[in-house]
PDB file of C-alpha atoms and ligand atoms in Angstrom:
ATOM      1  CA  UNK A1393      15.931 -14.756   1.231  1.00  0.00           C
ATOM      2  CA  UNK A1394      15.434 -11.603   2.939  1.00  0.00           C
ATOM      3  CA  UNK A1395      14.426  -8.543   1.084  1.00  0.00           C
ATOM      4  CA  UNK A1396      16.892  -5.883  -0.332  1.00  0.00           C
ATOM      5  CA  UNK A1397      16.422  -3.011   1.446  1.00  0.00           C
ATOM      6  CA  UNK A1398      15.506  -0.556  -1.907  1.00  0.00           C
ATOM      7  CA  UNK A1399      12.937  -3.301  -2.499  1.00  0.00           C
ATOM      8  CA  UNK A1400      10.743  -1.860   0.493  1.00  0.00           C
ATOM      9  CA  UNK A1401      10.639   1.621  -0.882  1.00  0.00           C
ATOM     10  CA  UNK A1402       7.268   2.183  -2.301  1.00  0.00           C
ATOM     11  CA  UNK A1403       7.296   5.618  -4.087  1.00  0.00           C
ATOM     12  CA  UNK A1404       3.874   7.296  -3.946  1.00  0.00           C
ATOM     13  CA  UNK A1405       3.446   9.213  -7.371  1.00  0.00           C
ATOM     14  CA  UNK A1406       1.338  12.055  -5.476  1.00  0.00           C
ATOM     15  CA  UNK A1407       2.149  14.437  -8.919  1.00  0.00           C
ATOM     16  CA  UNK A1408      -0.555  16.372 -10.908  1.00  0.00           C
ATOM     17  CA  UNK A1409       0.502  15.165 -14.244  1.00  0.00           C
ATOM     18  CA  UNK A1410       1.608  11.419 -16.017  1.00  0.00           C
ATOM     19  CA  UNK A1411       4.397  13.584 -17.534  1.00  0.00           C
ATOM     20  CA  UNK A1412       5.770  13.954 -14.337  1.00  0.00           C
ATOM     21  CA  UNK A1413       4.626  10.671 -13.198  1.00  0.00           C
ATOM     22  CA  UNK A1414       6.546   9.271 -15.433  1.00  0.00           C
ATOM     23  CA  UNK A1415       9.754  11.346 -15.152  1.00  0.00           C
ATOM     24  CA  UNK A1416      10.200  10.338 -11.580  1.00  0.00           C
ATOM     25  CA  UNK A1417      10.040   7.252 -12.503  1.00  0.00           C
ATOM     26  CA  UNK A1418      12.824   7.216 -14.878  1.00  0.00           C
ATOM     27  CA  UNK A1419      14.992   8.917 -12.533  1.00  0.00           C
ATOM     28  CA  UNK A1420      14.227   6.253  -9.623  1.00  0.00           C
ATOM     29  CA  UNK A1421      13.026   3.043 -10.998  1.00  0.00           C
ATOM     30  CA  UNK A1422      16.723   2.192  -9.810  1.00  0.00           C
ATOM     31  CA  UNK A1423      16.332   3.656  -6.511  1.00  0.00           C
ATOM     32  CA  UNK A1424      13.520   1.828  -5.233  1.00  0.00           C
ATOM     33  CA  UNK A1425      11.237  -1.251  -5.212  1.00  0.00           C
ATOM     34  CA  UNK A1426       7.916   0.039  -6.902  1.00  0.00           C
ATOM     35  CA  UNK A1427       5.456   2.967  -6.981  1.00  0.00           C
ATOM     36  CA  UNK A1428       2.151   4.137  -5.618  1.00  0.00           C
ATOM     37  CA  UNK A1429      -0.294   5.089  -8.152  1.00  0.00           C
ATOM     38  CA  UNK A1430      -3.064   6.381  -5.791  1.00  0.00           C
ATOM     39  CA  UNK A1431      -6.619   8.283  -7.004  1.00  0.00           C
ATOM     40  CA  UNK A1432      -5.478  11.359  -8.309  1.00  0.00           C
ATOM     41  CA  UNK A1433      -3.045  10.065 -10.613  1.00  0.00           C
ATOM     42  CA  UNK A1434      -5.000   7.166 -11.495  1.00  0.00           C
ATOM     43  CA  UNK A1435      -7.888   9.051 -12.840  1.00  0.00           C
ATOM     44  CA  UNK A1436      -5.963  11.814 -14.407  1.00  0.00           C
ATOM     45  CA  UNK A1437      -3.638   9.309 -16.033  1.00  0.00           C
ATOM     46  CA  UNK A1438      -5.996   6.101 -16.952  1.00  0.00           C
ATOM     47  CA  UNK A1439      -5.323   2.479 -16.566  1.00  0.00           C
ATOM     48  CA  UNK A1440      -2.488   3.006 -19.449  1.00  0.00           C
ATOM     49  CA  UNK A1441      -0.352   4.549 -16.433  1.00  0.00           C
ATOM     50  CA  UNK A1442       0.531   1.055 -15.125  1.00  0.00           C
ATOM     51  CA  UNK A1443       1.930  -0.656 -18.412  1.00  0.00           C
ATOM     52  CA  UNK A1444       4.027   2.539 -19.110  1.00  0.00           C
ATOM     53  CA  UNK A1445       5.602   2.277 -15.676  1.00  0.00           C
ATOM     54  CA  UNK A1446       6.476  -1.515 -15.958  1.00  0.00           C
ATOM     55  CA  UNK A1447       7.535  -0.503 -19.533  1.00  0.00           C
ATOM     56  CA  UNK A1448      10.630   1.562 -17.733  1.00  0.00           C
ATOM     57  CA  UNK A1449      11.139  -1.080 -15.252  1.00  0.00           C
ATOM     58  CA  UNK A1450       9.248  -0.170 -12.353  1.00  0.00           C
ATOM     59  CA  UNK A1451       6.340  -2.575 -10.521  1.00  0.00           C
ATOM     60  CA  UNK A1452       2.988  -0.763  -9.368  1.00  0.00           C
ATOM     61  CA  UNK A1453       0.821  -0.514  -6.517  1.00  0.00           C
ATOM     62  CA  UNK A1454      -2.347   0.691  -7.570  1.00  0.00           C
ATOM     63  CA  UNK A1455      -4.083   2.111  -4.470  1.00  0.00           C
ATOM     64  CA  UNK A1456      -8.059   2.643  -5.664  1.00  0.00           C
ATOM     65  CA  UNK A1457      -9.140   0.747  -2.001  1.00  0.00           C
ATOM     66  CA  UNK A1458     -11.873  -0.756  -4.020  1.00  0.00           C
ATOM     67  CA  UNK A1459     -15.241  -1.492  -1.913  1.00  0.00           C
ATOM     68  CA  UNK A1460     -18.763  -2.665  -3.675  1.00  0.00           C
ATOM     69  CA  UNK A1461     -20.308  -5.663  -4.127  1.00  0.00           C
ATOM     70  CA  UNK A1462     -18.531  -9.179  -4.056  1.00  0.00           C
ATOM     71  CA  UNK A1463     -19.091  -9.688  -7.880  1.00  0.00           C
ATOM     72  CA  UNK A1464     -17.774  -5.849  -8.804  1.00  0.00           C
ATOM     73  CA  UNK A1465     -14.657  -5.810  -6.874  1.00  0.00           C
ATOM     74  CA  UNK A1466     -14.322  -9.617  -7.976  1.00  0.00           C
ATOM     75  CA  UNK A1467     -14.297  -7.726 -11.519  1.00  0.00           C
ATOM     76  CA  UNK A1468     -11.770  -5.401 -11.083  1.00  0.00           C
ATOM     77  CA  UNK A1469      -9.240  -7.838  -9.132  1.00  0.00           C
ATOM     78  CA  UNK A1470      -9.290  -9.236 -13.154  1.00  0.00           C
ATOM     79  CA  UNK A1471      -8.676  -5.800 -14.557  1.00  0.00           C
ATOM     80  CA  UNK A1472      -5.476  -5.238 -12.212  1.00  0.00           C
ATOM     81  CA  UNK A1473      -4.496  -8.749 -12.778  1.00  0.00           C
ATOM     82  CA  UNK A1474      -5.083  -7.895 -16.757  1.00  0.00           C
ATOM     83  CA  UNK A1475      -3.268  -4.747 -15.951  1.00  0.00           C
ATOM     84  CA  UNK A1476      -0.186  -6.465 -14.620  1.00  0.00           C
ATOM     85  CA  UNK A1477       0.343  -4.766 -11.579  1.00  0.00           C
ATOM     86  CA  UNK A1478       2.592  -5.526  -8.735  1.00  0.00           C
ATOM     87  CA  UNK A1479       0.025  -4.749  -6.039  1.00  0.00           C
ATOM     88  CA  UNK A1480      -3.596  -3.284  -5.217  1.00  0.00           C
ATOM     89  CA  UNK A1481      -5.845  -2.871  -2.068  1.00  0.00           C
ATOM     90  CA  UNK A1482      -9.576  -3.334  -1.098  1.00  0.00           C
ATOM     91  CA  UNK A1483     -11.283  -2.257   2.300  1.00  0.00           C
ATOM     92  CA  UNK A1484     -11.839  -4.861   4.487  1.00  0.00           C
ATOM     93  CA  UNK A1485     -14.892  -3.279   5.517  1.00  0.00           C
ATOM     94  CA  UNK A1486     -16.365  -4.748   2.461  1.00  0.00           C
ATOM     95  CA  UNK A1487     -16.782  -8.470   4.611  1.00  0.00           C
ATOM     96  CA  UNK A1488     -15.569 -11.081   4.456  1.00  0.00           C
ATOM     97  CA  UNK A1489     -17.263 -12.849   0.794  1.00  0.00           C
ATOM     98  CA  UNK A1490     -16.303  -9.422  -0.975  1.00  0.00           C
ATOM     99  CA  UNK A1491     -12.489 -10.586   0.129  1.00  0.00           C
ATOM    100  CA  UNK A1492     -12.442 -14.343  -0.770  1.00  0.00           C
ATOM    101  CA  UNK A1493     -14.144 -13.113  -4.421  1.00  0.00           C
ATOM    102  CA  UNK A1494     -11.830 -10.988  -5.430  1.00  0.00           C
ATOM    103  CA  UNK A1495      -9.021 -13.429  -4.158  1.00  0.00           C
ATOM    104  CA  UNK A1496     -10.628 -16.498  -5.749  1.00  0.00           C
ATOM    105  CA  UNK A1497     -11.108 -14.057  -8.813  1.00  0.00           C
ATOM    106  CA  UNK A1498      -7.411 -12.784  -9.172  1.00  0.00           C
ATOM    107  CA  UNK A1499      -6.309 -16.315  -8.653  1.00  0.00           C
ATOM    108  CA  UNK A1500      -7.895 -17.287 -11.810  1.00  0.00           C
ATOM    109  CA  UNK A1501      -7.391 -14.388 -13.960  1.00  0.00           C
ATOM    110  CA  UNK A1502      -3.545 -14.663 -13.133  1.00  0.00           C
ATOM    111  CA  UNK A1503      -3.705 -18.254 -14.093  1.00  0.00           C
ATOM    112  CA  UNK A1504      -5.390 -17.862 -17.127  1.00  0.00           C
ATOM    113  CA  UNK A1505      -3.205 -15.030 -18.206  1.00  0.00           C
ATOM    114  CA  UNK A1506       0.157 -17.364 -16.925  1.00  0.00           C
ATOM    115  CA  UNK A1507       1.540 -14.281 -14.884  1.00  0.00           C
ATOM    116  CA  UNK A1508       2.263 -13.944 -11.647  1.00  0.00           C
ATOM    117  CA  UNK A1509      -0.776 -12.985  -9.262  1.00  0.00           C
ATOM    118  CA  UNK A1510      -1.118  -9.199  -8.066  1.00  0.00           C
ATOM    119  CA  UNK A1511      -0.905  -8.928  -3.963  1.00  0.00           C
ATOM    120  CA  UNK A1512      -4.111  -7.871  -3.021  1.00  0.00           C
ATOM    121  CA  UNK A1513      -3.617  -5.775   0.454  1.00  0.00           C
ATOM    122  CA  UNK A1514      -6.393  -5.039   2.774  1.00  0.00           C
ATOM    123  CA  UNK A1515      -7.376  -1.905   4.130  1.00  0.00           C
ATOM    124  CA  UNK A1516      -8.620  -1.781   7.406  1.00  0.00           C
ATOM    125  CA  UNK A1517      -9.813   1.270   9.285  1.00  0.00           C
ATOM    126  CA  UNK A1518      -8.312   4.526   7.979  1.00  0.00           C
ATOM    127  CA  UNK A1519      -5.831   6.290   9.832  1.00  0.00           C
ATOM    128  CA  UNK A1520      -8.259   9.527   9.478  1.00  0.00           C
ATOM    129  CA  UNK A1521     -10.646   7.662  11.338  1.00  0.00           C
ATOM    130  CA  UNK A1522     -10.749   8.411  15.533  1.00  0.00           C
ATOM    131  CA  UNK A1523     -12.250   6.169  17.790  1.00  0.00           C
ATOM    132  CA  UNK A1524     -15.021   8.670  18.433  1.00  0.00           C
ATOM    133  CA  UNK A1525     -15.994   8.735  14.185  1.00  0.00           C
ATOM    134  CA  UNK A1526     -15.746   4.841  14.846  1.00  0.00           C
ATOM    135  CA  UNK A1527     -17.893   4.500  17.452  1.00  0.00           C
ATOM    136  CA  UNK A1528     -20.392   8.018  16.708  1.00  0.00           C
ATOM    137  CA  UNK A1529     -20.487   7.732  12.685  1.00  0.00           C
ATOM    138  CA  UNK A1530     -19.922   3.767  11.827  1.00  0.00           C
ATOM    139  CA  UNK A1531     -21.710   2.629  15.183  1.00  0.00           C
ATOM    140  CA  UNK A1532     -18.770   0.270  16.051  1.00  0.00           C
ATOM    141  CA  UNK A1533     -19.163   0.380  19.687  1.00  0.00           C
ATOM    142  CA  UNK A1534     -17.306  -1.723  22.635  1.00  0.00           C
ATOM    143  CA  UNK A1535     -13.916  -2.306  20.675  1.00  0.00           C
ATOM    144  CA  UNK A1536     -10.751   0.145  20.128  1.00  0.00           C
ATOM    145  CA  UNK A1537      -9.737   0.950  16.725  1.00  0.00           C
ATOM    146  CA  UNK A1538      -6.626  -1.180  17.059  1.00  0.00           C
ATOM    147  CA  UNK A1539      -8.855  -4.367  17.934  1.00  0.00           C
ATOM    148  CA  UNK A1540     -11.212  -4.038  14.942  1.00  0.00           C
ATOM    149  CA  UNK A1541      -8.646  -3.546  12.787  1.00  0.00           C
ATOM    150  CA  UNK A1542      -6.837  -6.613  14.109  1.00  0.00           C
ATOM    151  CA  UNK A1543      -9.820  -8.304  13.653  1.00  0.00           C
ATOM    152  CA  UNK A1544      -9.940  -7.161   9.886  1.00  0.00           C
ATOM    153  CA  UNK A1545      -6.841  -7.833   9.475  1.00  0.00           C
ATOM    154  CA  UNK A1546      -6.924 -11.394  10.697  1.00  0.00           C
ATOM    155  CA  UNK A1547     -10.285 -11.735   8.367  1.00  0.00           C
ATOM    156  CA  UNK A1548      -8.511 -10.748   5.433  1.00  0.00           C
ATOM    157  CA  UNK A1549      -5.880 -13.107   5.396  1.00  0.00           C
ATOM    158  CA  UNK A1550      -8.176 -16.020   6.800  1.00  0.00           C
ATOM    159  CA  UNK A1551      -9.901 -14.870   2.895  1.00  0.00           C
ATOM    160  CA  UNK A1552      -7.015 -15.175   0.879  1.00  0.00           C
ATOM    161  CA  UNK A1553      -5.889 -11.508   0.795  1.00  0.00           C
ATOM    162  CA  UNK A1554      -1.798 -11.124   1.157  1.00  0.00           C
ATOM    163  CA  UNK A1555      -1.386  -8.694   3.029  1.00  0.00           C
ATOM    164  CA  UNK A1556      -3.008  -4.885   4.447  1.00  0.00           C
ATOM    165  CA  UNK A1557      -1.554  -1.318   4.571  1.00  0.00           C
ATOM    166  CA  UNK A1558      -1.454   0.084   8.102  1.00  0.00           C
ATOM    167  CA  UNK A1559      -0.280   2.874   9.932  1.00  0.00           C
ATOM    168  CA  UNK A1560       2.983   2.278  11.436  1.00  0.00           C
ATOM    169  CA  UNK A1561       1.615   1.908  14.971  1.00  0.00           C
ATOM    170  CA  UNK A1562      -0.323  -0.823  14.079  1.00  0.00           C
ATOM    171  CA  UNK A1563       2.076  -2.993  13.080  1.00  0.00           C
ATOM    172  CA  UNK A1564       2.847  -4.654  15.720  1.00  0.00           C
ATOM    173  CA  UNK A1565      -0.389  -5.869  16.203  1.00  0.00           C
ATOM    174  CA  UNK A1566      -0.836  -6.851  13.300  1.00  0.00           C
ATOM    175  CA  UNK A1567       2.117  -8.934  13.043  1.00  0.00           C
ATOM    176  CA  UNK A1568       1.040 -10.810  16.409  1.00  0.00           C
ATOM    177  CA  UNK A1569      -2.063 -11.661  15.395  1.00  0.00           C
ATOM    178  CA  UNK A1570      -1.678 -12.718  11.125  1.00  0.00           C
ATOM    179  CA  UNK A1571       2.574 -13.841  11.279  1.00  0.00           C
ATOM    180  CA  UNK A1572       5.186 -13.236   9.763  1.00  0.00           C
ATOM    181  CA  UNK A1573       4.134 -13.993   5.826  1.00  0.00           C
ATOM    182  CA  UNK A1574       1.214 -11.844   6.009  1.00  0.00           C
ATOM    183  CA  UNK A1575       2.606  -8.472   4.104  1.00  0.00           C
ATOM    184  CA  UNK A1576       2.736  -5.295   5.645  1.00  0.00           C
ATOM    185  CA  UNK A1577       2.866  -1.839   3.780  1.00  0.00           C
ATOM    186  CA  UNK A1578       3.094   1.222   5.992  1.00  0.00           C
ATOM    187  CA  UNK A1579       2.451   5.147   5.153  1.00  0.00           C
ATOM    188  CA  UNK A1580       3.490   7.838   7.495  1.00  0.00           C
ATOM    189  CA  UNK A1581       7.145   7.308   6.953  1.00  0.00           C
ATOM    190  CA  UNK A1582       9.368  10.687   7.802  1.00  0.00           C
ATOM    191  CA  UNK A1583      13.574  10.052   7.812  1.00  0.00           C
ATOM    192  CA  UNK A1584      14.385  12.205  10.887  1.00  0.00           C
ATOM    193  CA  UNK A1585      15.770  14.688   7.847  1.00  0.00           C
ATOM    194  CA  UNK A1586      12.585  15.190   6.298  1.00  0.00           C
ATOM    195  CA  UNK A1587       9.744  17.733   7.386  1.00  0.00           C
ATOM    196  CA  UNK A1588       6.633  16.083   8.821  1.00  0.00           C
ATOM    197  CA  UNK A1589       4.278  17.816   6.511  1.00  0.00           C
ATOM    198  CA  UNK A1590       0.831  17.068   7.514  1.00  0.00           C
ATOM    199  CA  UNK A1591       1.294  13.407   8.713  1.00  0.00           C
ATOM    200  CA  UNK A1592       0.623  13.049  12.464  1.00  0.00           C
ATOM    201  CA  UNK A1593       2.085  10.332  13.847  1.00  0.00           C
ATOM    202  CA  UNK A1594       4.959   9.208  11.668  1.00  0.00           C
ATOM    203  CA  UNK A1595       7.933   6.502  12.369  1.00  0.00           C
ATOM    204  CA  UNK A1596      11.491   6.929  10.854  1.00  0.00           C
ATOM    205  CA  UNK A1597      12.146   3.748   8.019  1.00  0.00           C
ATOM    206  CA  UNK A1598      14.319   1.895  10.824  1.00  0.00           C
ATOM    207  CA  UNK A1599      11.846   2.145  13.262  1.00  0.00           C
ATOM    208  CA  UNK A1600       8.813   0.904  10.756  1.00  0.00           C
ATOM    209  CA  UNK A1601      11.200  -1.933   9.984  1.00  0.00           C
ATOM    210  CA  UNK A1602      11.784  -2.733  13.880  1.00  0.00           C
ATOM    211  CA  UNK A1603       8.208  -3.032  14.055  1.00  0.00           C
ATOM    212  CA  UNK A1604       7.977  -5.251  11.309  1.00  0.00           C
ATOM    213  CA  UNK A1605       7.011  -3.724   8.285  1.00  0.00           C
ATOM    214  CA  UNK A1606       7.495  -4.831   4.880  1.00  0.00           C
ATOM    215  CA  UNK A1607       6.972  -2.233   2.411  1.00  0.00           C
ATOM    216  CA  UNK A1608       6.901   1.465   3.123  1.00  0.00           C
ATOM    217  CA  UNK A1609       5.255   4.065   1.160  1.00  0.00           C
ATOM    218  CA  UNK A1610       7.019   7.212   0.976  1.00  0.00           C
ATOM    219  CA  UNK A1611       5.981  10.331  -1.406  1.00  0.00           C
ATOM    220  CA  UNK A1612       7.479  13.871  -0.037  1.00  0.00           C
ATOM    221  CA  UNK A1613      10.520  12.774   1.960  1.00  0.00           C
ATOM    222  CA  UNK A1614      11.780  11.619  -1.675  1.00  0.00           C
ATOM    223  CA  UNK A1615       9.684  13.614  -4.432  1.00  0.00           C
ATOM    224  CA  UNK A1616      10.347  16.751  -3.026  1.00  0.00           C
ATOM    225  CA  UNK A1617      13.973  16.215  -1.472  1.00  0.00           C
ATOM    226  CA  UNK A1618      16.289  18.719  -4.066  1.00  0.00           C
ATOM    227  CA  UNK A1619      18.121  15.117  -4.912  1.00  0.00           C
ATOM    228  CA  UNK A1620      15.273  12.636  -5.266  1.00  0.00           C
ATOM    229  CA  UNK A1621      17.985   9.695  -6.119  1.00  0.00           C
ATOM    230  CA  UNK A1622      19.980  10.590  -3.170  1.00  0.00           C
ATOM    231  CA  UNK A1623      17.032  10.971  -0.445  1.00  0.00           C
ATOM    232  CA  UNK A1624      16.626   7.443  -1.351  1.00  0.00           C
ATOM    233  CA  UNK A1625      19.565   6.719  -0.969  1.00  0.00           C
ATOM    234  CA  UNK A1626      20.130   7.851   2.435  1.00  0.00           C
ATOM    235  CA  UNK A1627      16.770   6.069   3.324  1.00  0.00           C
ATOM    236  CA  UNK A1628      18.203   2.232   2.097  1.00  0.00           C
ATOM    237  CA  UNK A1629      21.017   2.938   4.262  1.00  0.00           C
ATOM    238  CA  UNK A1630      19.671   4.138   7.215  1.00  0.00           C
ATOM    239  CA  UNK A1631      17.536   0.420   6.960  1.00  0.00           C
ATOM    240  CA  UNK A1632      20.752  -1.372   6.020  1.00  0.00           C
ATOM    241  CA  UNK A1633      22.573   0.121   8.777  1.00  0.00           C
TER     242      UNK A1633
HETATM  243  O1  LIG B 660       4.125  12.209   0.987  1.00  0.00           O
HETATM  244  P1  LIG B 660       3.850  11.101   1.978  1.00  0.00           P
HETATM  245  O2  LIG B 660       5.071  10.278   2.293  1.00  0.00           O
HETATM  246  O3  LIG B 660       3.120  11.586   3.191  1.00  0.00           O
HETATM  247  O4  LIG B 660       2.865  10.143   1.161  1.00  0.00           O
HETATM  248  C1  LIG B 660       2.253   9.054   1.767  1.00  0.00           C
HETATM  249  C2  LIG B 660       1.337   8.359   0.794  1.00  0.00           C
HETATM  250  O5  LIG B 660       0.656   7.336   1.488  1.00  0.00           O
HETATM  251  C3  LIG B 660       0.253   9.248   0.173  1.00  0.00           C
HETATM  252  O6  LIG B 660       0.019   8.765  -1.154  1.00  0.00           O
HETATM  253  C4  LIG B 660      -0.942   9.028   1.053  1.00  0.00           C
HETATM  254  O7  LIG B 660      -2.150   9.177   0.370  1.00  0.00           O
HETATM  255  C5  LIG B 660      -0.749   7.565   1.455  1.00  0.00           C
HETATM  256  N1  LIG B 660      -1.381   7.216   2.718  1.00  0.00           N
HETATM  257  C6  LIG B 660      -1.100   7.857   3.911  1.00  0.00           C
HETATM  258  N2  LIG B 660      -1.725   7.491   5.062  1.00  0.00           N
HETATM  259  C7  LIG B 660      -2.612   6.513   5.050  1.00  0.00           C
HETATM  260  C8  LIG B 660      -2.908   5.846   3.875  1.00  0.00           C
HETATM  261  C9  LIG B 660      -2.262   6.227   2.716  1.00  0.00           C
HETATM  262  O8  LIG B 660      -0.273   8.748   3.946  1.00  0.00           O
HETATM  263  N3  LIG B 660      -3.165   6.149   6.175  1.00  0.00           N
END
């Protein structure tokens, strides 16, 4: 059954305090499919964050882009499966054992706890990164940026990992090369009413769900709209139109 289209809104909780973390997410836990707890309000906040938002109804993506050791991310794919949330991501740069562990590792964990499995998403190469820091700083010479992280993205799910977060150009390619099952979550989402802020190269929602997206994160274009509940709004029906 296809998804509903408030279902792809991932809200990114980019706020400075779990007071207000937490307000938004009374206001639009009805508004939208689930919400981004990222670094800042991770740490600030602590683990406890996630059960308080699935206490008011919502689902969580926690974004920490974990990247050690097989054993040490394997280790905290059980914490986030303990923790019950609805998502989390690891780089891909971490290779390919580091992926199958902590997929092997959340499989488990959700078993044991009978609950459903958290979607582990890949990170591939970040969108701050330019083909010249790729090929000068990592020494990942001969390929584009869209190739090796095709590549990643294709190791990843050949590991067990559900799905990766990519930058709205990327899509595409990723889509061609891992299906359609493999999940896609895409950042650098601006409505055509919203300001750009300091995202570069953004996509309307439509256009990010032409290319084949599946979830969409989306922070300012809602958190700081005057009417939170109705910038949403007008987002689910510009992709239902
Ligand atoms: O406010 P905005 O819609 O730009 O928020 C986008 C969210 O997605 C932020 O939490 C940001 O850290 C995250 N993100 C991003 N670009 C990436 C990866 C993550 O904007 N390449």
């Amino acid at each position: 059954m296809a998804m509903k289209a408030k279902e792809r809104i991932i809200l990114a909780l980019d706020v400075n305090s779990k007071d207000e973390a937490l307000e938004l997410v009374k206001k639009m836990a009805g508004s939208v499919g689930a919400f981004k707890v990222g670094m800042q309000l991770y740490n600030l906040a602590g683990p406890g964050i996630v059960r308080c938002i699935n206490d008011l109804g919502g689902r969580v993506f926690v974004d920490l882009k974990f990247h050690d050791i097989p054993n040490t991310v394997a280790s905290a794919g059980r914490v986030m499966t303990g923790l019950d949330c609805f998502m989390f991501n690891v780089h891909a740069a971490g290779g390919r054992v580091m992926l199958k562990e902590v997929a092997r590792a959340v499989k488990e964990e959700a078993l044991r706890l009978r609950r459903a499995p958290p979607k582990i998403l890949a990170v591939t190469v970040l969108t701050s990164i330019s083909q010249k820091e790729m090929e000068d700083e990592m020494l990942i010479k001969g390929r584009t940026v869209e190739q090796v992280v095709a590549a990643w993205a294709k190791m990843a799910q050949q590991s067990g990992i559900d799905g990766v977060v990519c930058s709205p150009r990327e899509i595409a390619v990723i889509r061609a090369c891992c299906g359609s099952d493999f999940i896609i979550v895409t950042p650098g989402i601006r409505p055509q009413w919203s300001e750009e802020g300091d995202q570069k190269r953004v996509t309307t929602p439509r256009q990010a769900l032409d290319y084949g997206a599946d979830y969409m994160v989306i922070g300012r274009p809602i958190i700081k709209a005057g009417d939170p509940v109705e910038a949403a709004r007008l987002i689910i029906d510009e992709l239902e139109a």
